[in-house]
Amino acid sequence: DAKTTQPTSMDCAEGRAANLPCNHSTISGNEYVYWYRQIHSQGPQYIIHGLKNNETNEMASLIITEDRKSSTLILPHATLRDTAVYYCIVSPLYGGSQGNLIFGKGTKLSVKP
Amino acid sequence: DADVTQTPRNRITKTGKRIMLECSQTKGHDRMYWYRQDPGLGLRLIYYSFDVKDINKGEISDGYSVSRQAQAKFSLSLESAIPNQTALYFCATSDLQFGGSDTQYFGPGTRLTVL
């Protein structure tokens, strides 16, 4: 079972920041937080990951609370092409025994003009 | 991600037929995975391979087999396809990074329909 909780859906106006929350209250010290998104039926696309510190790349920023029990993915200037299902995934260091990612239901983000 | 390719992209087959889905990667990663996705559901792991000589069953391996022909190639076979194997199939690759992260990169998927 997924170890994260996300809202089922969110709307965001084009050009505004999209802030997607995720709760992972049972996360352990040796687990990363990963974010992926899936546009329609395409392959999941990696966005960003972090362990303790906040992270930023060309796609997004990841803010992890100090107690690591929740995080927020920030898309700074959402476009229509950012409409997708966003998955927050907790995964052990080194991928764990099977290495697979446990996908929950994610958040369906709709970016509106 | 163009570094991970899957063939075919779409396939319609009949019950009882043998079918192979192929995955190739140019990322130089040791780890490869096969997942399936059913409508409205998350991805589930079928098989995984941590290197060329390592093959392991995942959560839902019954009815499937795999072959790791080389570091870059990982094939999934349905020996005798059945309708409930109709799904989207994704291949993924990963490699351990400094610090213990294991980011996976997915192919574009194969849409398989079994009639």
Short mmCIF file of N, CA and C in Angstrom, two decimals, chain A residues 1-6 22 34-39 42-47 85-91 99-107, chain B residues 33-38 40-46 59 90-93 102-107:
data_model
loop_
_atom_site.label_atom_id
_atom_site.label_comp_id
_atom_site.label_asym_id
_atom_site.label_seq_id
_atom_site.Cartn_x
_atom_site.Cartn_y
_atom_site.Cartn_z
N ASP A 1 0.84 -1.19 0.00
CA ASP A 1 0.00 0.00 0.00
C ASP A 1 0.88 1.25 0.00
N ALA A 2 0.34 2.31 -0.66
CA ALA A 2 1.06 3.57 -0.67
C ALA A 2 1.19 4.10 0.74
N LYS A 3 2.32 4.73 1.04
CA LYS A 3 2.56 5.28 2.36
C LYS A 3 2.30 6.78 2.39
N THR A 4 1.62 7.28 1.38
CA THR A 4 1.37 8.72 1.28
C THR A 4 -0.11 9.00 1.12
N THR A 5 -0.50 10.22 1.48
CA THR A 5 -1.87 10.69 1.31
C THR A 5 -1.83 12.00 0.55
N GLN A 6 -2.61 12.06 -0.54
CA GLN A 6 -2.67 13.26 -1.38
C GLN A 6 -4.12 13.59 -1.66
N CYS A 22 1.45 16.67 0.21
CA CYS A 22 1.53 15.22 0.41
C CYS A 22 1.85 14.95 1.87
N TYR A 34 9.80 11.01 -3.45
CA TYR A 34 9.89 11.22 -4.90
C TYR A 34 8.57 11.79 -5.40
N TRP A 35 8.66 12.60 -6.44
CA TRP A 35 7.47 13.06 -7.13
C TRP A 35 7.58 12.68 -8.61
N TYR A 36 6.50 12.12 -9.10
CA TYR A 36 6.36 11.79 -10.50
C TYR A 36 5.03 12.37 -10.99
N ARG A 37 4.91 12.50 -12.29
CA ARG A 37 3.62 12.85 -12.85
C ARG A 37 3.35 11.99 -14.08
N GLN A 38 2.07 11.83 -14.37
CA GLN A 38 1.65 11.04 -15.53
C GLN A 38 0.64 11.86 -16.30
N ILE A 39 1.02 12.19 -17.51
CA ILE A 39 0.14 12.97 -18.39
C ILE A 39 -0.64 11.99 -19.24
N GLN A 42 0.61 8.46 -20.69
CA GLN A 42 2.03 8.39 -21.00
C GLN A 42 2.78 7.75 -19.83
N GLY A 43 4.04 7.44 -20.03
CA GLY A 43 4.85 6.89 -18.97
C GLY A 43 5.06 7.92 -17.86
N PRO A 44 5.06 7.48 -16.61
CA PRO A 44 5.33 8.43 -15.52
C PRO A 44 6.65 9.16 -15.74
N GLN A 45 6.61 10.45 -15.43
CA GLN A 45 7.77 11.31 -15.62
C GLN A 45 8.33 11.73 -14.28
N TYR A 46 9.60 11.50 -14.07
CA TYR A 46 10.26 11.91 -12.84
C TYR A 46 10.28 13.43 -12.76
N ILE A 47 9.99 13.97 -11.56
CA ILE A 47 10.05 15.42 -11.37
C ILE A 47 11.19 15.79 -10.45
N VAL A 85 -1.69 13.75 -13.55
CA VAL A 85 -1.80 13.16 -12.21
C VAL A 85 -0.41 13.17 -11.58
N TYR A 86 -0.33 13.72 -10.37
CA TYR A 86 0.95 13.86 -9.69
C TYR A 86 1.02 12.86 -8.54
N TYR A 87 2.09 12.11 -8.51
CA TYR A 87 2.26 11.07 -7.50
C TYR A 87 3.39 11.43 -6.55
N CYS A 88 3.10 11.36 -5.28
CA CYS A 88 4.10 11.51 -4.22
C CYS A 88 4.41 10.10 -3.71
N ILE A 89 5.67 9.72 -3.72
CA ILE A 89 6.05 8.34 -3.41
C ILE A 89 7.18 8.35 -2.40
N VAL A 90 7.05 7.51 -1.38
CA VAL A 90 8.12 7.33 -0.40
C VAL A 90 8.83 6.02 -0.73
N SER A 91 10.14 6.07 -0.82
CA SER A 91 10.88 4.88 -1.22
C SER A 91 12.19 4.79 -0.45
N GLY A 99 13.03 -2.61 -5.08
CA GLY A 99 13.36 -1.43 -5.87
C GLY A 99 12.18 -0.76 -6.52
N ASN A 100 10.98 -1.33 -6.39
CA ASN A 100 9.86 -0.74 -7.13
C ASN A 100 9.29 0.45 -6.39
N LEU A 101 8.65 1.31 -7.13
CA LEU A 101 7.94 2.45 -6.58
C LEU A 101 6.50 2.06 -6.34
N ILE A 102 5.97 2.42 -5.20
CA ILE A 102 4.57 2.13 -4.87
C ILE A 102 3.74 3.36 -5.22
N PHE A 103 2.98 3.23 -6.30
CA PHE A 103 2.15 4.35 -6.75
C PHE A 103 0.78 4.28 -6.09
N GLY A 104 0.38 5.39 -5.46
CA GLY A 104 -0.98 5.51 -4.95
C GLY A 104 -1.88 6.08 -6.03
N LYS A 105 -2.92 6.77 -5.63
CA LYS A 105 -3.87 7.33 -6.60
C LYS A 105 -3.47 8.72 -7.08
N GLY A 106 -2.59 9.39 -6.36
CA GLY A 106 -2.09 10.67 -6.81
C GLY A 106 -3.11 11.79 -6.75
N THR A 107 -2.68 12.97 -7.18
CA THR A 107 -3.53 14.16 -7.28
C THR A 107 -3.68 14.53 -8.73
N TYR B 33 12.77 -2.70 -14.86
CA TYR B 33 11.51 -3.11 -14.24
C TYR B 33 10.41 -3.20 -15.30
N TRP B 34 9.45 -4.07 -15.04
CA TRP B 34 8.21 -4.08 -15.81
C TRP B 34 7.04 -3.87 -14.85
N TYR B 35 6.19 -2.90 -15.21
CA TYR B 35 4.98 -2.60 -14.46
C TYR B 35 3.77 -2.73 -15.39
N ARG B 36 2.61 -2.94 -14.80
CA ARG B 36 1.37 -2.79 -15.55
C ARG B 36 0.45 -1.81 -14.82
N GLN B 37 -0.36 -1.13 -15.63
CA GLN B 37 -1.31 -0.18 -15.08
C GLN B 37 -2.68 -0.47 -15.65
N ASP B 38 -3.65 -0.66 -14.76
CA ASP B 38 -5.03 -0.84 -15.15
C ASP B 38 -5.76 0.47 -14.97
N GLY B 40 -7.48 3.67 -13.96
CA GLY B 40 -7.79 4.27 -12.67
C GLY B 40 -6.96 3.75 -11.52
N LEU B 41 -5.99 2.90 -11.81
CA LEU B 41 -5.19 2.32 -10.74
C LEU B 41 -3.72 2.73 -10.88
N GLY B 42 -2.98 2.50 -9.82
CA GLY B 42 -1.55 2.78 -9.86
C GLY B 42 -0.80 1.67 -10.58
N LEU B 43 0.50 1.85 -10.70
CA LEU B 43 1.34 0.86 -11.36
C LEU B 43 1.64 -0.29 -10.40
N ARG B 44 1.65 -1.50 -10.95
CA ARG B 44 2.01 -2.67 -10.16
C ARG B 44 3.19 -3.38 -10.79
N LEU B 45 4.11 -3.85 -9.96
CA LEU B 45 5.35 -4.44 -10.43
C LEU B 45 5.15 -5.88 -10.86
N ILE B 46 5.62 -6.21 -12.07
CA ILE B 46 5.51 -7.57 -12.59
C ILE B 46 6.81 -8.34 -12.36
N GLU B 59 5.10 -8.24 -7.71
CA GLU B 59 3.81 -8.45 -7.07
C GLU B 59 2.85 -9.32 -7.88
N PHE B 90 4.46 -0.68 -18.69
CA PHE B 90 5.58 0.26 -18.66
C PHE B 90 6.87 -0.43 -18.24
N CYS B 91 7.91 -0.08 -18.93
CA CYS B 91 9.26 -0.49 -18.57
C CYS B 91 9.92 0.70 -17.87
N ALA B 92 10.79 0.43 -16.93
CA ALA B 92 11.52 1.50 -16.25
C ALA B 92 12.95 1.05 -16.00
N THR B 93 13.84 2.03 -15.85
CA THR B 93 15.23 1.73 -15.52
C THR B 93 15.67 2.63 -14.38
N ASP B 102 17.46 6.24 -5.95
CA ASP B 102 17.31 5.23 -7.00
C ASP B 102 16.19 5.68 -7.93
N THR B 103 16.41 6.78 -8.62
CA THR B 103 15.37 7.37 -9.46
C THR B 103 15.08 6.49 -10.66
N GLN B 104 13.81 6.23 -10.89
CA GLN B 104 13.40 5.42 -12.03
C GLN B 104 12.94 6.30 -13.18
N TYR B 105 13.27 5.85 -14.38
CA TYR B 105 12.88 6.54 -15.61
C TYR B 105 12.05 5.57 -16.45
N PHE B 106 10.90 6.05 -16.87
CA PHE B 106 9.93 5.18 -17.52
C PHE B 106 9.92 5.35 -19.03
N GLY B 107 9.58 4.25 -19.71
CA GLY B 107 9.34 4.29 -21.13
C GLY B 107 7.94 4.83 -21.42
#
